[in-house]
mmCIF file of C-alpha atoms in Angstrom:
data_model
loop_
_atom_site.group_PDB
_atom_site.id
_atom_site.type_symbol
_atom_site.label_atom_id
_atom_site.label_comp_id
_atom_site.label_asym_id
_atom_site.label_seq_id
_atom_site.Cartn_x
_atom_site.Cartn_y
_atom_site.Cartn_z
ATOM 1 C CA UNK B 1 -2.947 -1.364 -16.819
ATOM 2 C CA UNK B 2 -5.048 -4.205 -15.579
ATOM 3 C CA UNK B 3 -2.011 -6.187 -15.637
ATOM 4 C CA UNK B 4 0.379 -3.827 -13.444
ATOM 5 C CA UNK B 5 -2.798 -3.270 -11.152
ATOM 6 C CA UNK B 6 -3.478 -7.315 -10.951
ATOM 7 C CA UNK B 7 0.311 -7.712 -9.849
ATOM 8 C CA UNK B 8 0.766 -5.217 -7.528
ATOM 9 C CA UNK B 9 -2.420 -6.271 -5.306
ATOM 10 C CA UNK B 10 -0.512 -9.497 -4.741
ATOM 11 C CA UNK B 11 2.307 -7.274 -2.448
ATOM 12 C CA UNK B 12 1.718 -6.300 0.844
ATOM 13 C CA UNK B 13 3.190 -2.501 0.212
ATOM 14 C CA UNK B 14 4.664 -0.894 -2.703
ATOM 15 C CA UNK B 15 6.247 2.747 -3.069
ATOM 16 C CA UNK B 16 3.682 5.589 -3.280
ATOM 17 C CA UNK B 17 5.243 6.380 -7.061
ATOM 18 C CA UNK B 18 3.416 2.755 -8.311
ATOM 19 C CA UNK B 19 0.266 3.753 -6.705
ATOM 20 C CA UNK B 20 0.302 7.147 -8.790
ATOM 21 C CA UNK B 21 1.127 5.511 -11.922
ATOM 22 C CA UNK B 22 -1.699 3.121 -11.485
ATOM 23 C CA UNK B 23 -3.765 6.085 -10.678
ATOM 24 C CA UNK B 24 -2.306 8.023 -13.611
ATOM 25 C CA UNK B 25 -3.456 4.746 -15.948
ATOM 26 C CA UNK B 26 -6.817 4.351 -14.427
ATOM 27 C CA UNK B 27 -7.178 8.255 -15.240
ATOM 28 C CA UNK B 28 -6.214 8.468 -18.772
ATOM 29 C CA UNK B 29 -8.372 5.378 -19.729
ATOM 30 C CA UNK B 30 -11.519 7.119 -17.833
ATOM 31 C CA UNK B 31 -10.506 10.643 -19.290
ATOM 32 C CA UNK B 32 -10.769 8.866 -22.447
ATOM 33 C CA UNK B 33 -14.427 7.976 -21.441
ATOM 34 C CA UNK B 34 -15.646 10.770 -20.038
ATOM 35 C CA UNK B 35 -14.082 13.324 -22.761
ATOM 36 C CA UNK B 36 -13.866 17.199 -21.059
ATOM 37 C CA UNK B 37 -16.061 16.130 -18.687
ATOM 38 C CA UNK B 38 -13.096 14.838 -16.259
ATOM 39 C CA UNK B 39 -9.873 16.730 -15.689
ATOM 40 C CA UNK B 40 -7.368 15.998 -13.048
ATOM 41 C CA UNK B 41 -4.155 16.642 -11.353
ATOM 42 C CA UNK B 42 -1.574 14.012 -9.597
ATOM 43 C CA UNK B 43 0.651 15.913 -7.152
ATOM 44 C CA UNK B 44 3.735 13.830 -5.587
ATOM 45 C CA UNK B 45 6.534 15.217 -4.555
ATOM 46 C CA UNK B 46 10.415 13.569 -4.730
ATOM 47 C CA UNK B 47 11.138 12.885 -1.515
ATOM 48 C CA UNK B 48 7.596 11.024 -0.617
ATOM 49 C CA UNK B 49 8.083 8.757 -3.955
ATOM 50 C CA UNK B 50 9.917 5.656 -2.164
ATOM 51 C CA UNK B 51 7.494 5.408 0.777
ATOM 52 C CA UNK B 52 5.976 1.881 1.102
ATOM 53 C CA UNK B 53 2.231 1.938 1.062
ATOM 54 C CA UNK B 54 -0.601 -0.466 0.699
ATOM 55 C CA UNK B 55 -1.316 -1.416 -2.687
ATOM 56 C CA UNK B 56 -4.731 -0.149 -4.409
ATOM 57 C CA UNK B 57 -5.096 1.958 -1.360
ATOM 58 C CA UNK B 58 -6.267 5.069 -3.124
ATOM 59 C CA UNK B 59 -7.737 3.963 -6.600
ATOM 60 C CA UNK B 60 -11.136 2.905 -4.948
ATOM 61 C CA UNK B 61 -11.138 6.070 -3.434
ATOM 62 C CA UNK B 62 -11.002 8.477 -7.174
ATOM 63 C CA UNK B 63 -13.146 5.368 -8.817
ATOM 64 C CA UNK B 64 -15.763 6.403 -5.958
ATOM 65 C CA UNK B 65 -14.902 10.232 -6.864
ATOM 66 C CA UNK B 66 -15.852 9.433 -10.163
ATOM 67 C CA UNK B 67 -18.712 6.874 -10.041
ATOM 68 C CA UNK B 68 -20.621 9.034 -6.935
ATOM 69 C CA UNK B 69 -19.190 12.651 -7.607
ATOM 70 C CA UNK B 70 -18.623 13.369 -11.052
ATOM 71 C CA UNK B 71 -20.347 11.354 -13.168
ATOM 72 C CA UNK B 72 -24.218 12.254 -11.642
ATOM 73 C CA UNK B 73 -22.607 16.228 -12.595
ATOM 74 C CA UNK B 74 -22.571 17.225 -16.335
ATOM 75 C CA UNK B 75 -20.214 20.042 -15.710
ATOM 76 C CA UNK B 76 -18.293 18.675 -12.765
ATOM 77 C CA UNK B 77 -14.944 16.894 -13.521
ATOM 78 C CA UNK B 78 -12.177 17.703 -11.703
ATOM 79 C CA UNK B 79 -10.108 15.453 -9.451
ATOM 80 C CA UNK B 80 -6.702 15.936 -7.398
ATOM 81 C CA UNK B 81 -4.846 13.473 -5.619
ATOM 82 C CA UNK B 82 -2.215 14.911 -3.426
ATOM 83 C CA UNK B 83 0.519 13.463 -1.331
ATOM 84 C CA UNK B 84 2.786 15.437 1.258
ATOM 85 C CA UNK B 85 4.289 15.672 4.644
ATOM 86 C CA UNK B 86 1.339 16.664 7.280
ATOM 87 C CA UNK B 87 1.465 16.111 11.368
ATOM 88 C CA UNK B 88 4.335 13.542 11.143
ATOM 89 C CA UNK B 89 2.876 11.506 9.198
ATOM 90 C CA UNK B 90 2.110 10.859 5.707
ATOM 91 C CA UNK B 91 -1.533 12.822 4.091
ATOM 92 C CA UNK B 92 -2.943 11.369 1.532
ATOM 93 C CA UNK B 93 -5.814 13.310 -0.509
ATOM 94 C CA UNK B 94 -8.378 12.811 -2.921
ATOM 95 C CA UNK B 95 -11.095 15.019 -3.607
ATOM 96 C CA UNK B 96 -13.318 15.812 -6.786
ATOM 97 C CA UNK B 97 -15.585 18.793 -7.554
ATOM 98 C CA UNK B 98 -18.361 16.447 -8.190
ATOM 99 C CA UNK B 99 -21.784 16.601 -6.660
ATOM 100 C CA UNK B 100 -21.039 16.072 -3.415
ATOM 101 C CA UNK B 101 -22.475 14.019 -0.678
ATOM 102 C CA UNK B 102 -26.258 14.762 0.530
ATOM 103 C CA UNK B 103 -27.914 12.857 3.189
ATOM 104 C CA UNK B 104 -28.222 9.468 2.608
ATOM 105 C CA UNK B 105 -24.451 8.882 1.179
ATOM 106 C CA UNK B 106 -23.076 10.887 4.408
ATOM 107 C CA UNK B 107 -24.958 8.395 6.551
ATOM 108 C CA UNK B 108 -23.575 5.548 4.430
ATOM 109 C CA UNK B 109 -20.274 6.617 5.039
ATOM 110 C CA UNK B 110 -20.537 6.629 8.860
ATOM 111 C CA UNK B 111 -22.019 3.710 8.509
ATOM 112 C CA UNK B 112 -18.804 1.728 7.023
ATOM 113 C CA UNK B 113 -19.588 2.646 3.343
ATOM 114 C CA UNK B 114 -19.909 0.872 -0.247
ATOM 115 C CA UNK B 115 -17.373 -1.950 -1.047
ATOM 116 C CA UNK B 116 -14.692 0.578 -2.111
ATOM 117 C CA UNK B 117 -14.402 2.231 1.140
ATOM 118 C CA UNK B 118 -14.757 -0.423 3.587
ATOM 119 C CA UNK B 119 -11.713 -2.428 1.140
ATOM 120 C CA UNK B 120 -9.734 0.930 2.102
ATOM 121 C CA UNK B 121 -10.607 0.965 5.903
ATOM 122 C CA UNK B 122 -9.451 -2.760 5.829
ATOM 123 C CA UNK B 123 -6.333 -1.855 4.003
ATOM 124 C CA UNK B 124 -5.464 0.506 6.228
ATOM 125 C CA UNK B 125 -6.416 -1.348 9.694
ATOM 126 C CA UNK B 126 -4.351 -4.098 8.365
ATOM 127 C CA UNK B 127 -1.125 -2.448 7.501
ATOM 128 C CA UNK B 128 -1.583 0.051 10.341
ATOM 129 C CA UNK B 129 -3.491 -0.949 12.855
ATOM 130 C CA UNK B 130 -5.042 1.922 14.683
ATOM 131 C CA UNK B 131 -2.311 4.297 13.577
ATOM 132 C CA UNK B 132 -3.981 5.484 10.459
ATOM 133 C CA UNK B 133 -6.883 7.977 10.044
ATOM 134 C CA UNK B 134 -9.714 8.481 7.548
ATOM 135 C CA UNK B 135 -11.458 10.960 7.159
ATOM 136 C CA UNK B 136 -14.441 12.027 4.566
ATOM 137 C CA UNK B 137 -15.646 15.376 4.229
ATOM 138 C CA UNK B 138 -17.927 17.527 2.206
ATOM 139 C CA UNK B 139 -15.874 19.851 0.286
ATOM 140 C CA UNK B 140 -16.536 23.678 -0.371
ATOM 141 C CA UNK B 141 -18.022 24.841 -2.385
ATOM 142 C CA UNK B 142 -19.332 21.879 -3.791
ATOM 143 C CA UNK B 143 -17.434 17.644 -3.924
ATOM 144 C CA UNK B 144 -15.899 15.604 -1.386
ATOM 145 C CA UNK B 145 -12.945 15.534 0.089
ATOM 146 C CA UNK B 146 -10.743 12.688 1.533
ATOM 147 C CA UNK B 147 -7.936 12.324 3.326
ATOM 148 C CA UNK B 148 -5.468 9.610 4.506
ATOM 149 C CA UNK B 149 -2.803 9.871 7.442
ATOM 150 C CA UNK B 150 -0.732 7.410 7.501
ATOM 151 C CA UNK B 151 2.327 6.917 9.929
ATOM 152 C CA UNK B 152 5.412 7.206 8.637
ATOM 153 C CA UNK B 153 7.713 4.757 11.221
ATOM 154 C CA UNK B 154 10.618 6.913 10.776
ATOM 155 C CA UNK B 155 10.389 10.217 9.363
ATOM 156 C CA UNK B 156 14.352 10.325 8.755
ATOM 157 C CA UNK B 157 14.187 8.248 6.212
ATOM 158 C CA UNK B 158 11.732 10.254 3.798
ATOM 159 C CA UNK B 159 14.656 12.659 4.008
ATOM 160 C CA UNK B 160 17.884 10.398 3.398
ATOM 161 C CA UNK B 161 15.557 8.180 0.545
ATOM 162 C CA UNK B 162 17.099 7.481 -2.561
ATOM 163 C CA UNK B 163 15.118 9.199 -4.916
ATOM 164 C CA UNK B 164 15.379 7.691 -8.494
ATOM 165 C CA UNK B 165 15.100 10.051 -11.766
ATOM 166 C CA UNK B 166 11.176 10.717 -12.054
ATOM 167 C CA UNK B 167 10.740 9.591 -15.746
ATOM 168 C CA UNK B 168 10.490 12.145 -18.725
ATOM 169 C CA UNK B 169 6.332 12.679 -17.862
ATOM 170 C CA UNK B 170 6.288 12.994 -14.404
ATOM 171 C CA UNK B 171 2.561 12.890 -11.848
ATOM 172 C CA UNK B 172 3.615 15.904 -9.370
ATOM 173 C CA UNK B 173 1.271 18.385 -11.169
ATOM 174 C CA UNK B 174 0.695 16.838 -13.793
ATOM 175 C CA UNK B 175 -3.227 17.431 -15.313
ATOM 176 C CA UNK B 176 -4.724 15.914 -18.211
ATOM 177 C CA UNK B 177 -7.633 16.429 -20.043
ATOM 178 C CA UNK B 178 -9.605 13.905 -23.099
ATOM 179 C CA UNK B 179 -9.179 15.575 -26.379
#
């Protein structure tokens, strides 16, 4: 894991599929950690698996989910990451069922945020410029929500992408739980 993730921060953009598996690593190893207490679902569809995307663009973003949201939260734990097609563009989502953000966090947000998110913001900004959004929200009934939206420079090509085999195990709704 630490590997893979060491080597693909070195790369200006890799396809979304290595950013799931990293996330899909990451998860298992804190699943193992946490026990019950964190379940989660990876949802990517075929035709958005080739798309080139900053590397370790949304693995600060769960780690947050997980340090802030659902570790403070003895019967919170789940988290979904989500990628599809949304305003011609690519969405990005991750949100948890944790605790949620009170006060003081939502400030720090709006503020520029902890290390993790202001790496993200600079991510972004420097592979997109102004083009990309972020946004942070509280989520209902209880967690946080965010989401990504990226450009996508020419939509045709999500549709005429070669799409290899997704391996026997694959991360489009895929949820795992510690045993």
């Amino acid at each position: 894991y630490l590997r893979a993730t060491l080597g693909a921060s070195r790369s200006l953009s890799h396809p979304l599929s290595a950013e799931f598996e990293r996330l899909d690593d990451y998860l298992q190893l804190m699943a193992i950690r946490m026990g019950d207490r964190l379940t989660y679902t990876l949802d990517l569809p075929p035709e958005l698996r080739n798309l080139p995307v900053p590397p370790l663009l949304l693995q600060p973003l769960v780690e947050n989910a997980i340090k802030h949201g659902l570790e403070p939260c003895e019967e919170c734990g789940g988290i979904r990451v989500r990628a599809s097609l949304a305003g011609g563009g690519l969405q990005l989502e991750v949100a948890d069922s944790g605790v949620g953000m009170g006060a003081e966090a939502a400030e720090a947000v709006r503020s520029g945020g902890g290390f993790g998110l202001v790496h993200v913001r600079e991510r972004l900004a420097t592979a997109y410029g102004g083009r990309a959004r972020f946004d942070m929200t509280q989520a209902q009934p209880h967690g946080t929500r965010i989401v990504l939206q990226l450009p996508i420079d020419d939509p045709i090509d999500v549709q005429a992408a070669v799409v290899p085999p997704l391996p026997a195990a694959s991360l489009s709704n895929t949820t795992a739980t510690a045993s």
